[in-house]
PDB file of C-alpha atoms in Angstrom:
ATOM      1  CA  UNK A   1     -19.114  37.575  -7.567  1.00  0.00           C
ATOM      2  CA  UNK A   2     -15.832  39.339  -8.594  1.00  0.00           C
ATOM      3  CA  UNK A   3     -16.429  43.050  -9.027  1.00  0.00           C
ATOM      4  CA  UNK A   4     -14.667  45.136 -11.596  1.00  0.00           C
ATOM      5  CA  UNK A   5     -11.297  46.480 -10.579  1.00  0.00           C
ATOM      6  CA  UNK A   6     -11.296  50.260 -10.184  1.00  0.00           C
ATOM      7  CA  UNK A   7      -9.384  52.136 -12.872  1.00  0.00           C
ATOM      8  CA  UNK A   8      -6.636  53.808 -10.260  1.00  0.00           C
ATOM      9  CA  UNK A   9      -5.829  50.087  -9.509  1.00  0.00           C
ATOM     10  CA  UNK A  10      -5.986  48.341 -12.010  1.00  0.00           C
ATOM     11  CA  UNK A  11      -3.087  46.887 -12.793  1.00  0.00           C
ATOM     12  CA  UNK A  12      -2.265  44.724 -15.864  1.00  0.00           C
ATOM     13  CA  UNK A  13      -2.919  40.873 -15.122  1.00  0.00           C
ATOM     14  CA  UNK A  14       0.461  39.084 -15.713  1.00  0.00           C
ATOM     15  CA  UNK A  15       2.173  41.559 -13.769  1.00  0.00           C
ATOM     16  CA  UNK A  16      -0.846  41.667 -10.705  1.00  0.00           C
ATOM     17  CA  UNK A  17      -0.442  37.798 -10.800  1.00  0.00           C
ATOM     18  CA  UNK A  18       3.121  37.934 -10.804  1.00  0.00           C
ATOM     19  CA  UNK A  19       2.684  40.206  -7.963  1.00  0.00           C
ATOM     20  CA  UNK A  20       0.169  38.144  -6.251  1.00  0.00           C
ATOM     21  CA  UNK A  21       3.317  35.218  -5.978  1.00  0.00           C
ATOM     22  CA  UNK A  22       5.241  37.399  -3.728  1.00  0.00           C
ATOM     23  CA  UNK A  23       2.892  38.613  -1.843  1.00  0.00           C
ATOM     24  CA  UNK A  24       1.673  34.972  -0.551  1.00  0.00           C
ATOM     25  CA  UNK A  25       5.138  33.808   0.030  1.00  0.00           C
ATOM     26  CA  UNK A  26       5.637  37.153   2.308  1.00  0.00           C
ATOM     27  CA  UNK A  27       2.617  36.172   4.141  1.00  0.00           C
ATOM     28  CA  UNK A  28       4.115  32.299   4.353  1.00  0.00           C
ATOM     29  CA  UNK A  29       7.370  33.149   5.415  1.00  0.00           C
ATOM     30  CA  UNK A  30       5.792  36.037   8.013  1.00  0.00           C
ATOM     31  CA  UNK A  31       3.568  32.906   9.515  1.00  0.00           C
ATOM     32  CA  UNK A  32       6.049  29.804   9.459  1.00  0.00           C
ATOM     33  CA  UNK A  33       3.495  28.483   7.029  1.00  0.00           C
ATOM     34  CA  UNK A  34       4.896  26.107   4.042  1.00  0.00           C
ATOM     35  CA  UNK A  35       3.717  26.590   0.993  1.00  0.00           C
ATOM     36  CA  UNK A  36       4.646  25.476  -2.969  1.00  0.00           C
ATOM     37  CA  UNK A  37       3.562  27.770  -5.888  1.00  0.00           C
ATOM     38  CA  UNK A  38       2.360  25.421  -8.723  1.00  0.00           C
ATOM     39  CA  UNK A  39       1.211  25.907 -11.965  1.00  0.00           C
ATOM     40  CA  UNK A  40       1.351  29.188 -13.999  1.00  0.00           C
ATOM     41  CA  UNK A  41       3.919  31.995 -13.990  1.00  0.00           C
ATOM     42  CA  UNK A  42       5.485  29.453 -11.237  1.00  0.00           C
ATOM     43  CA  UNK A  43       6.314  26.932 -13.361  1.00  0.00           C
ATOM     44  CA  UNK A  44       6.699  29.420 -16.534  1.00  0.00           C
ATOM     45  CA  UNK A  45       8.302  28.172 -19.833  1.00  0.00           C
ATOM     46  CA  UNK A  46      10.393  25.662 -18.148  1.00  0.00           C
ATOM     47  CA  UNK A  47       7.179  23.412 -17.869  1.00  0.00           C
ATOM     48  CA  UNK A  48       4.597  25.325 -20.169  1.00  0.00           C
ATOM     49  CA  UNK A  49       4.750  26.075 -24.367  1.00  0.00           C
ATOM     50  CA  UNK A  50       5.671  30.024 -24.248  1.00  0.00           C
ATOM     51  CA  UNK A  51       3.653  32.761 -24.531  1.00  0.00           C
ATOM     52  CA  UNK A  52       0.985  30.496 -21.879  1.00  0.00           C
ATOM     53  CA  UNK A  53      -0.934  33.200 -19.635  1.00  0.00           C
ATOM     54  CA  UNK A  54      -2.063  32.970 -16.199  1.00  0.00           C
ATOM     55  CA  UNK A  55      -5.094  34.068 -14.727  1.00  0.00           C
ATOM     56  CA  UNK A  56      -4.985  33.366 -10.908  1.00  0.00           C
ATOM     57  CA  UNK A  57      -2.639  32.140  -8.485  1.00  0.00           C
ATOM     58  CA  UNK A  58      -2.374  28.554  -7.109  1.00  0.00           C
ATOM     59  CA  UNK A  59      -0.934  27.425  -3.870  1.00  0.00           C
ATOM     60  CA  UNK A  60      -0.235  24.379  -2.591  1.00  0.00           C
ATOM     61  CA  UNK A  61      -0.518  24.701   1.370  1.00  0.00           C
ATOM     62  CA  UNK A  62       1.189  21.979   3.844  1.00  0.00           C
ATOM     63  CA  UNK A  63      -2.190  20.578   4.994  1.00  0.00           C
ATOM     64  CA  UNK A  64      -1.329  21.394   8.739  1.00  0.00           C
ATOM     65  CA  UNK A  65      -1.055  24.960   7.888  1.00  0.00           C
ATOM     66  CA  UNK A  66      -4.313  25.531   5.398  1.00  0.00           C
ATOM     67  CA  UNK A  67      -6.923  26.463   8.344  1.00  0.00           C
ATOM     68  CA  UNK A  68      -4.308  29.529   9.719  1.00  0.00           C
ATOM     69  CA  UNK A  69      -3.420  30.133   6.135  1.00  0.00           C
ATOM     70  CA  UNK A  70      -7.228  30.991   5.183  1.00  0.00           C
ATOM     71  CA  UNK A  71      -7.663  32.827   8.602  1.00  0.00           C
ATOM     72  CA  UNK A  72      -4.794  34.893   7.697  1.00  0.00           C
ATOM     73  CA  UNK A  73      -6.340  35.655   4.085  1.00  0.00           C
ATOM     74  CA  UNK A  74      -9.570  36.297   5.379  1.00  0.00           C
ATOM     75  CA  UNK A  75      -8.428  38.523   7.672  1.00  0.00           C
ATOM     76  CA  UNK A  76      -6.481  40.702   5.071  1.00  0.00           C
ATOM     77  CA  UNK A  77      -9.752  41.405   3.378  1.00  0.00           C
ATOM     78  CA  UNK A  78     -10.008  37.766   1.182  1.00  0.00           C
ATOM     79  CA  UNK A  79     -13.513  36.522   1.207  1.00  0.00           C
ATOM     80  CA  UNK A  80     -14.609  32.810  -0.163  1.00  0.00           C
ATOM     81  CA  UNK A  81     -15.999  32.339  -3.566  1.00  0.00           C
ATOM     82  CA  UNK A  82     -16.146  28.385  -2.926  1.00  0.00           C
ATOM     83  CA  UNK A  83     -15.213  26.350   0.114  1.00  0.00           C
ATOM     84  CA  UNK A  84     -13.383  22.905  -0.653  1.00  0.00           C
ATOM     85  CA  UNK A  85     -16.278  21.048  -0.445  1.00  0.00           C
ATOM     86  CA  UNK A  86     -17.567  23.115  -3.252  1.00  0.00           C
ATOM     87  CA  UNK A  87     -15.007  23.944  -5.025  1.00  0.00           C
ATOM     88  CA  UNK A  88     -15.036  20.373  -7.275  1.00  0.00           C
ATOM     89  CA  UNK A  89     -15.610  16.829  -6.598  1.00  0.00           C
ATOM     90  CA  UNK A  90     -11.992  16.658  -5.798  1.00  0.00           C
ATOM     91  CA  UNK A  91     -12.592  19.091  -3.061  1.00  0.00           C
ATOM     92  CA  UNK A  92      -8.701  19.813  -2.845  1.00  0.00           C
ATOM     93  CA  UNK A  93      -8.797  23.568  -3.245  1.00  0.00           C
ATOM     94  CA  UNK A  94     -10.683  26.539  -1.799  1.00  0.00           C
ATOM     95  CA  UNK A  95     -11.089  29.874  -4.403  1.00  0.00           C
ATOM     96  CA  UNK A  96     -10.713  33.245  -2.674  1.00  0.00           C
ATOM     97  CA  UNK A  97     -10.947  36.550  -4.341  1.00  0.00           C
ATOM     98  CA  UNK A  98      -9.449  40.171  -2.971  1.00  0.00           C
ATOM     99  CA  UNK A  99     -10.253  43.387  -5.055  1.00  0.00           C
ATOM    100  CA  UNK A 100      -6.590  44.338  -5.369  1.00  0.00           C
ATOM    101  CA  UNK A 101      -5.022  41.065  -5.659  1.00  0.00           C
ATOM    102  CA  UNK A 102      -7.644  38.846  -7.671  1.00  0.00           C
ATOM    103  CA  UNK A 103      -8.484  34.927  -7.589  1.00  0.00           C
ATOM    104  CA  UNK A 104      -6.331  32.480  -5.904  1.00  0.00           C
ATOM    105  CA  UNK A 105      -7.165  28.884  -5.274  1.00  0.00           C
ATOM    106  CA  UNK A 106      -6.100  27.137  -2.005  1.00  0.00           C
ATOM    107  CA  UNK A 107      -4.989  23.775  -2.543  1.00  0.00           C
ATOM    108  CA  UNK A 108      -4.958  21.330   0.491  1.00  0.00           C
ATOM    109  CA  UNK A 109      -3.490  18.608  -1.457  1.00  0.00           C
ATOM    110  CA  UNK A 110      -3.192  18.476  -5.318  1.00  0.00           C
ATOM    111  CA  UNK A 111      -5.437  15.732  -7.143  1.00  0.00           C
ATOM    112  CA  UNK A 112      -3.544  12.767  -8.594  1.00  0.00           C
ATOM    113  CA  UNK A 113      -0.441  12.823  -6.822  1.00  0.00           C
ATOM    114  CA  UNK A 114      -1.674  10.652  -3.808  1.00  0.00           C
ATOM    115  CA  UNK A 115      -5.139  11.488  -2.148  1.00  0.00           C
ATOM    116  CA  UNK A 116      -4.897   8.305   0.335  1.00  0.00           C
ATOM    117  CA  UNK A 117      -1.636  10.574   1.774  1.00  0.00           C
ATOM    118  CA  UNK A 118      -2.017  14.094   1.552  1.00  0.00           C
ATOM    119  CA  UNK A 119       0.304  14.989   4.372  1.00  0.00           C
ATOM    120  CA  UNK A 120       2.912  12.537   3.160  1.00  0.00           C
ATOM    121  CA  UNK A 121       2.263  13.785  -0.664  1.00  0.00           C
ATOM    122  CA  UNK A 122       3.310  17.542   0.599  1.00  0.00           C
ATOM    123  CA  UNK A 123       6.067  16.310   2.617  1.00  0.00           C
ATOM    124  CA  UNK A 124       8.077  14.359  -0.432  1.00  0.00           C
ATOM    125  CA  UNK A 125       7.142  17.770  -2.415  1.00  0.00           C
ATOM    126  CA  UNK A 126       8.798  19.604   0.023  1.00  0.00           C
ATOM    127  CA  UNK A 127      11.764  18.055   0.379  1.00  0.00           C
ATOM    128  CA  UNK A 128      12.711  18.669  -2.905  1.00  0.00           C
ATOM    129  CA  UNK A 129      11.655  22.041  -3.312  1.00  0.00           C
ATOM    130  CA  UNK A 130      13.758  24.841  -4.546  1.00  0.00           C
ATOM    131  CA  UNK A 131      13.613  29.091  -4.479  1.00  0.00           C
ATOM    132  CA  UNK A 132      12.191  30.786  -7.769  1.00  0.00           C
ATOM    133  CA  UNK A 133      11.964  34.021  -8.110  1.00  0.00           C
ATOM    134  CA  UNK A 134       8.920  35.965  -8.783  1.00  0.00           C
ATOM    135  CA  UNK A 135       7.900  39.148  -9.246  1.00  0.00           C
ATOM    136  CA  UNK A 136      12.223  39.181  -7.937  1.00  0.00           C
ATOM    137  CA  UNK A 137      10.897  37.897  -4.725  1.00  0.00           C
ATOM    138  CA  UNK A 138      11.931  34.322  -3.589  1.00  0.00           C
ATOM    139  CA  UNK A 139       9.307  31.452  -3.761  1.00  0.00           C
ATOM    140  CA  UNK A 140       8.728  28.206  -3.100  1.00  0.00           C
ATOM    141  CA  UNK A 141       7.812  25.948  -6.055  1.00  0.00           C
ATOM    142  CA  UNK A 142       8.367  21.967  -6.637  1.00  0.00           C
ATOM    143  CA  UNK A 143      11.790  20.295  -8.215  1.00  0.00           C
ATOM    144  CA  UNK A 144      11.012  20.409 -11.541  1.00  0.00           C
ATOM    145  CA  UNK A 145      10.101  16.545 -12.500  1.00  0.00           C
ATOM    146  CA  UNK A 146       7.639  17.299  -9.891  1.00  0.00           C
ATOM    147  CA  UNK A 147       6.271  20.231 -11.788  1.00  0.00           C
ATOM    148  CA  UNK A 148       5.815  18.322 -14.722  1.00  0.00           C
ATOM    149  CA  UNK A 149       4.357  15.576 -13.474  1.00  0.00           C
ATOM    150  CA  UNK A 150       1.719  18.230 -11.900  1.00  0.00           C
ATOM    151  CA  UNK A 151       0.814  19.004 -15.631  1.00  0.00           C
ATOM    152  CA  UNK A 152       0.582  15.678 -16.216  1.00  0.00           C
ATOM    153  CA  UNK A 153      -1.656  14.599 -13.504  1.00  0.00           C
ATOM    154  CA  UNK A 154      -3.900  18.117 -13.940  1.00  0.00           C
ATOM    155  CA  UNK A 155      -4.197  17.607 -17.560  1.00  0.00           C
ATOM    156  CA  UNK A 156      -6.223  13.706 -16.201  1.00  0.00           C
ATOM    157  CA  UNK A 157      -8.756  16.190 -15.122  1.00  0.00           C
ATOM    158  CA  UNK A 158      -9.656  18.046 -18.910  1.00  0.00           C
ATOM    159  CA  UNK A 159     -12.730  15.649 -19.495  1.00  0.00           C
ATOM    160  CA  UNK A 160     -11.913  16.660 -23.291  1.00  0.00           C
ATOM    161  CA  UNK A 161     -11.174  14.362 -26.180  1.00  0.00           C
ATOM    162  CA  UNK A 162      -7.553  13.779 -26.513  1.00  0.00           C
ATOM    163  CA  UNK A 163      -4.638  14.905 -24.510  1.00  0.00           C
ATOM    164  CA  UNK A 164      -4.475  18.031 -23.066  1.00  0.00           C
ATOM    165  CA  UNK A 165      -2.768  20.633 -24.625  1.00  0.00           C
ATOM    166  CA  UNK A 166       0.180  20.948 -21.506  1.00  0.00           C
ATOM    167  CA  UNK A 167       0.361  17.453 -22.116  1.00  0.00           C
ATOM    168  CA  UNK A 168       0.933  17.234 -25.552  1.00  0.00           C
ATOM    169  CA  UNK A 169       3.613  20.131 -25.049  1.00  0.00           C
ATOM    170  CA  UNK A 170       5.466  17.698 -22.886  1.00  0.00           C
ATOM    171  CA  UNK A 171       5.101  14.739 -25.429  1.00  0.00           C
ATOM    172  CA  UNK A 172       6.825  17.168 -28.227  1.00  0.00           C
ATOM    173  CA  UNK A 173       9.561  18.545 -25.632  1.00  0.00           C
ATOM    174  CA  UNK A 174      10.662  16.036 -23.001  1.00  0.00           C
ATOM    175  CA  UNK A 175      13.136  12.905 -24.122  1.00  0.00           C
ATOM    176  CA  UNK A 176      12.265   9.389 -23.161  1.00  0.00           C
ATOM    177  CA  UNK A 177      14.906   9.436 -20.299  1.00  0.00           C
ATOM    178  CA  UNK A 178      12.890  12.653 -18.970  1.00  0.00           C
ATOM    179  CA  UNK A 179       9.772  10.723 -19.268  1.00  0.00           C
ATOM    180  CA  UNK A 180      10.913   7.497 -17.344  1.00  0.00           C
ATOM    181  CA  UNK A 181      12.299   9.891 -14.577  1.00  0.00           C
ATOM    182  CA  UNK A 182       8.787  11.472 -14.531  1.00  0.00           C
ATOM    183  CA  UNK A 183       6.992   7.661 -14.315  1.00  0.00           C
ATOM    184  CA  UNK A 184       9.888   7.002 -11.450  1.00  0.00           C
ATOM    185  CA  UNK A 185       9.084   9.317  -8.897  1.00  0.00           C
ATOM    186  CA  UNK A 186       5.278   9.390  -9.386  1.00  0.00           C
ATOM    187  CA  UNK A 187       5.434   5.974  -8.450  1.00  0.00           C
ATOM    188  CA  UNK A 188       6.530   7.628  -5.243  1.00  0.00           C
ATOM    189  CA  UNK A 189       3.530   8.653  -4.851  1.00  0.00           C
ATOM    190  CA  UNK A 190       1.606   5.933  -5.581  1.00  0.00           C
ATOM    191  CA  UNK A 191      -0.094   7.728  -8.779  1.00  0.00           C
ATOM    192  CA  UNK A 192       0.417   5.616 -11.798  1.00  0.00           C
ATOM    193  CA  UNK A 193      -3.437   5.749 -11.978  1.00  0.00           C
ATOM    194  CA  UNK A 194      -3.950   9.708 -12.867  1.00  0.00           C
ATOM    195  CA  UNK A 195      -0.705   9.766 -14.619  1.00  0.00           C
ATOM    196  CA  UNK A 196      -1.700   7.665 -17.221  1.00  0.00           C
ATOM    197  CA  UNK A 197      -4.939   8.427 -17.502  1.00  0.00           C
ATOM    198  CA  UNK A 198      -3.711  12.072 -18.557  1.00  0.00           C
ATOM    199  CA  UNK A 199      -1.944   9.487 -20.769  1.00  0.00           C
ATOM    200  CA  UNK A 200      -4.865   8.018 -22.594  1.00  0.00           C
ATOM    201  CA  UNK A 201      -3.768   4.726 -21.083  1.00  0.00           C
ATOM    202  CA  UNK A 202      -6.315   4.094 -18.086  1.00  0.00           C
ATOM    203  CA  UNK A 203      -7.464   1.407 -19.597  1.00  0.00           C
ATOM    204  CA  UNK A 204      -3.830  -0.145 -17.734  1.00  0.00           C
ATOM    205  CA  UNK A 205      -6.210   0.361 -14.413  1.00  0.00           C
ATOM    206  CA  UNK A 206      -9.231  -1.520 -15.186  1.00  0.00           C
ATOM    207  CA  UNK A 207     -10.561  -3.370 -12.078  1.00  0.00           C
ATOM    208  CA  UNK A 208      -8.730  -0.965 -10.129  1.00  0.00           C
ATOM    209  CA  UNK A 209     -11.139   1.272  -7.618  1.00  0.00           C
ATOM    210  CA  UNK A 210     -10.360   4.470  -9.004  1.00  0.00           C
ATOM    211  CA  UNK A 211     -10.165   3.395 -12.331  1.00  0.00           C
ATOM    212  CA  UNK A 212     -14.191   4.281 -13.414  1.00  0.00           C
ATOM    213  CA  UNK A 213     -13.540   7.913 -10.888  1.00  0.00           C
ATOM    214  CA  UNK A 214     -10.563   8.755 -13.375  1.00  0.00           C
ATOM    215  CA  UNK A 215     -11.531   8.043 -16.735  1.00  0.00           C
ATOM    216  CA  UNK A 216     -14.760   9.953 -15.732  1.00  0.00           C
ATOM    217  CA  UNK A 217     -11.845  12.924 -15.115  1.00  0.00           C
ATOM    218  CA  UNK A 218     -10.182  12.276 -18.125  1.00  0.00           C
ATOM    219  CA  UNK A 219     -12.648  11.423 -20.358  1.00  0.00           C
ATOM    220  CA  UNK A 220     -16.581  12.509 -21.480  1.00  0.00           C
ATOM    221  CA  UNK A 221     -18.760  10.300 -18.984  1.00  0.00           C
ATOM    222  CA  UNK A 222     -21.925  10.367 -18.413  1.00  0.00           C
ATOM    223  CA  UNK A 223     -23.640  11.340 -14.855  1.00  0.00           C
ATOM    224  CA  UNK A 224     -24.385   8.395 -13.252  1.00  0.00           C
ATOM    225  CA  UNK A 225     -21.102   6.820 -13.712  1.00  0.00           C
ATOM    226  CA  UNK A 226     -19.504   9.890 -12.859  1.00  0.00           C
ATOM    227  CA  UNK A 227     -21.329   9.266  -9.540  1.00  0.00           C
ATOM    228  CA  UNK A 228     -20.353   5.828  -9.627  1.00  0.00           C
ATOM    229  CA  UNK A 229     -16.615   6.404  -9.663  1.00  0.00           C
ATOM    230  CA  UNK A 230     -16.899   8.401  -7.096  1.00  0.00           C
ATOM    231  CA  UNK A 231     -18.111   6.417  -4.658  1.00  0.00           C
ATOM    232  CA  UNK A 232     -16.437   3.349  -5.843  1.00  0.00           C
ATOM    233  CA  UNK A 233     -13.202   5.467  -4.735  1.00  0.00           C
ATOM    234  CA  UNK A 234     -14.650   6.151  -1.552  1.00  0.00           C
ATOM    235  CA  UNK A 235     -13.289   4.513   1.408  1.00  0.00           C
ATOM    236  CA  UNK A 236     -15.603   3.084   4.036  1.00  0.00           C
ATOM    237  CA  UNK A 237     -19.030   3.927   5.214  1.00  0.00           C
ATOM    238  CA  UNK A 238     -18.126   7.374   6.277  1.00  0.00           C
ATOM    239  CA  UNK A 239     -16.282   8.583   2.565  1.00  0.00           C
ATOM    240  CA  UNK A 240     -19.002   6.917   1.097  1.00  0.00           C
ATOM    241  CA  UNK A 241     -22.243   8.819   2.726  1.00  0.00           C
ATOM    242  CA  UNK A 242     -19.806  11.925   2.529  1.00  0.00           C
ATOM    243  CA  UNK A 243     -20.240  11.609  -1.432  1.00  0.00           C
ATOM    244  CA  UNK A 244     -23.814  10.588  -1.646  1.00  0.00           C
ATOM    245  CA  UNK A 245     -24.619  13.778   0.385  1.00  0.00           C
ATOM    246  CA  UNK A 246     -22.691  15.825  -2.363  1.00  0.00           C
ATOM    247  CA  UNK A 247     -24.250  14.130  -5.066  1.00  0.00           C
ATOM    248  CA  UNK A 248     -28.068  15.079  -3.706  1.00  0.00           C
ATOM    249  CA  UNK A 249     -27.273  18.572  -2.574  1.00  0.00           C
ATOM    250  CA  UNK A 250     -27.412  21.570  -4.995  1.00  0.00           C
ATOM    251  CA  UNK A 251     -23.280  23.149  -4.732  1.00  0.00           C
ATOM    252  CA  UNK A 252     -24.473  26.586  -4.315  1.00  0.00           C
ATOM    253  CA  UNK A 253     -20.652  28.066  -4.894  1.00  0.00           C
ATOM    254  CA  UNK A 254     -20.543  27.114  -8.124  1.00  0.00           C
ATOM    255  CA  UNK A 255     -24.136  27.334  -9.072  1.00  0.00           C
ATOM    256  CA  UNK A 256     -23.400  31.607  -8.232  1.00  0.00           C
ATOM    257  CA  UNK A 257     -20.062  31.290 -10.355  1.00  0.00           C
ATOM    258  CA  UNK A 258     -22.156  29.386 -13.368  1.00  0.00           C
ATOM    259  CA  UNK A 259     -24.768  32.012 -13.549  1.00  0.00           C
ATOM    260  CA  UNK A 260     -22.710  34.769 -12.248  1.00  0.00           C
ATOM    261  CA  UNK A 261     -25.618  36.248  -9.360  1.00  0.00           C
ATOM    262  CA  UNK A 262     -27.049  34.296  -6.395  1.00  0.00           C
ATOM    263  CA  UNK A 263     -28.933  31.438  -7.423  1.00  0.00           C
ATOM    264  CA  UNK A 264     -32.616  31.968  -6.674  1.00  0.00           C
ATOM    265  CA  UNK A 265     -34.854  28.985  -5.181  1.00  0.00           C
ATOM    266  CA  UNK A 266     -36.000  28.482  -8.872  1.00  0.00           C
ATOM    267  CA  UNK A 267     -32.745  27.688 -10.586  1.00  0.00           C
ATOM    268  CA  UNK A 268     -31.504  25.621  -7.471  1.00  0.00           C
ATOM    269  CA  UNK A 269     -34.956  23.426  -8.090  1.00  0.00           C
ATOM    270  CA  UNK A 270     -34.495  23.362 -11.895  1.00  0.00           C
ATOM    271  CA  UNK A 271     -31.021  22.081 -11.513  1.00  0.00           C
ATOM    272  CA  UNK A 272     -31.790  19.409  -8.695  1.00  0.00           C
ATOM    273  CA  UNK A 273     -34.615  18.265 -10.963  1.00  0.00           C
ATOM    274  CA  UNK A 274     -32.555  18.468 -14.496  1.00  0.00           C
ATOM    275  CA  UNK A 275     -30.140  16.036 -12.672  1.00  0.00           C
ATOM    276  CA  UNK A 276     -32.745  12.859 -13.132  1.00  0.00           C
ATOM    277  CA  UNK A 277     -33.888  13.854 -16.330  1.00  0.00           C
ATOM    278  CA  UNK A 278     -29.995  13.749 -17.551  1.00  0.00           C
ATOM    279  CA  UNK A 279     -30.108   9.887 -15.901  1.00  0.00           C
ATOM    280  CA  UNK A 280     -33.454   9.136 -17.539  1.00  0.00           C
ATOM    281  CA  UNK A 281     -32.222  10.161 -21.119  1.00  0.00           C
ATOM    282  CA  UNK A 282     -29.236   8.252 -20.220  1.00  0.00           C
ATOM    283  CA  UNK A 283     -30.998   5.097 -19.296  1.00  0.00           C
ATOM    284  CA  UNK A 284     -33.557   5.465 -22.586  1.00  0.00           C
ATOM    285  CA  UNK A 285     -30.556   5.804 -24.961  1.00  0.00           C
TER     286      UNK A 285
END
């Protein structure tokens, strides 16, 4: 896990963060490897209510480019805290840590703005990128409707009650011609479904595949239609043994980030068998 920063560099997080920005676009631009900053002290207070603090970095890598990109991070002294695979059930983004420069996660695409395309997904986002600076160092982030439909789309993943607090900022500060703009070009992407299901509204998608997989995101679910949802989004046989493999295996990574130490053979046997007893207290409800 994370160790403690040393006291000669430790360096106060906003500005380490801020830091961390222009030290991956260096790398990008070094490499011919694309890459979009989103969320945090990229988007800043054009997207976010002010005073909103950030506690990693988060790139979004062209997907051709993510295997050189991690080779490249590894090889500067980054080692893996979770792969993709165990990262989340979205498995879109790998978390890395370095002493000096802290956490970043490594998205390969972004959940919600079109999984069924990733490549295509980064592509439209690229074209319409612009240069921010920071840290006063050029980067790479998304136009800004695409920025804010990004909050939108991440906020479908709080499993909270109610809209997410980036999401109500957006209700309270965007005009209705904003929002339509916003509903125009995620229909770009073919993403109506996480958009408004950030929205409260996925009840628009019922009898759509993904509909049970997001309001499972979006909303308190219980396990075995969590499970459901995800293999009802599944695509053929293959997609579909992929996630019944997750669902039976004990994710390690984020077992070791839960409990902060290596899970020993106990707790990986305690979880595996707390799984069922969830269902069966589920089922006798």
């Amino acid at each position: 896990m994370p160790e403690k920063l040393p006291d000669e560099v430790s360096v106060p997080l906003p500005a380490r963060i801020r830091l961390s920005h222009a030290y991956f676009q260096n790398l990008a631009n070094a490499n011919d490897i694309d890459l979009l900053h989103v969320k945090g002290y990229a988007f800043g207070t054009e997207v976010y209510a002010p005073n909103r603090n950030s506690t990693d970095v988060d790139l979004l890598v062209r997907p051709a480019h993510v295997a050189r990109f991690l080779y490249l991070l590894k090889k500067d002294g980054w080692r893996s805290l979770t792969t993709f695979e165990s990262g989340s059930i979205f498995e879109h983004a790998a978390t890395l840590y370095h002493p000096s420069w802290g956490l970043t996660d490594v998205h390969r695409y972004f959940p919600g703005i079109n999984f069924y395309d990733q490549a295509g997904a980064f592509e439209k986002l690229w074209e319409k990128r612009r240069l921010k600076q920071i840290a006063h160092f050029d980067c790479y982030v998304p136009q800004l409707v695409d920025c804010r439909n990004i909050v939108v789309v991440h906020g479908a993943r709080s499993t909270g009650h109610g809209l997410h607090s980036d999401v109500l900022h957006l209700q309270r500060t965007l005009t209705d011609a904003q929002w339509q703009e916003m509903r125009e070009r995620i229909r770009e992407f073919n993403s109506e479904i996480a958009f408004d299901a950030a929205l409260g509204d996925i009840e628009k998608h019922r009898g759509n595949r993904q509909y049970l997989f997001w309001k499972s995101a979006a909303e308190p679910t219980p396990l075995p239609l969590q499970w459901l949802g995800r293999l009802q989004r599944a695509e053929g046989l293959k997609q579909k043994l992929h996630v019944l493999t997750n669902i039976a295996e004990i994710n390690d990574d984020h077992l070791a980030m839960t409990l902060g130490h290596e899970p020993t053979h106990q707790e990986k046997r305690h979880l595996f068998f707390e799984r069922f007893e969830r269902i069966l207290r589920w089922k006798n409800k």
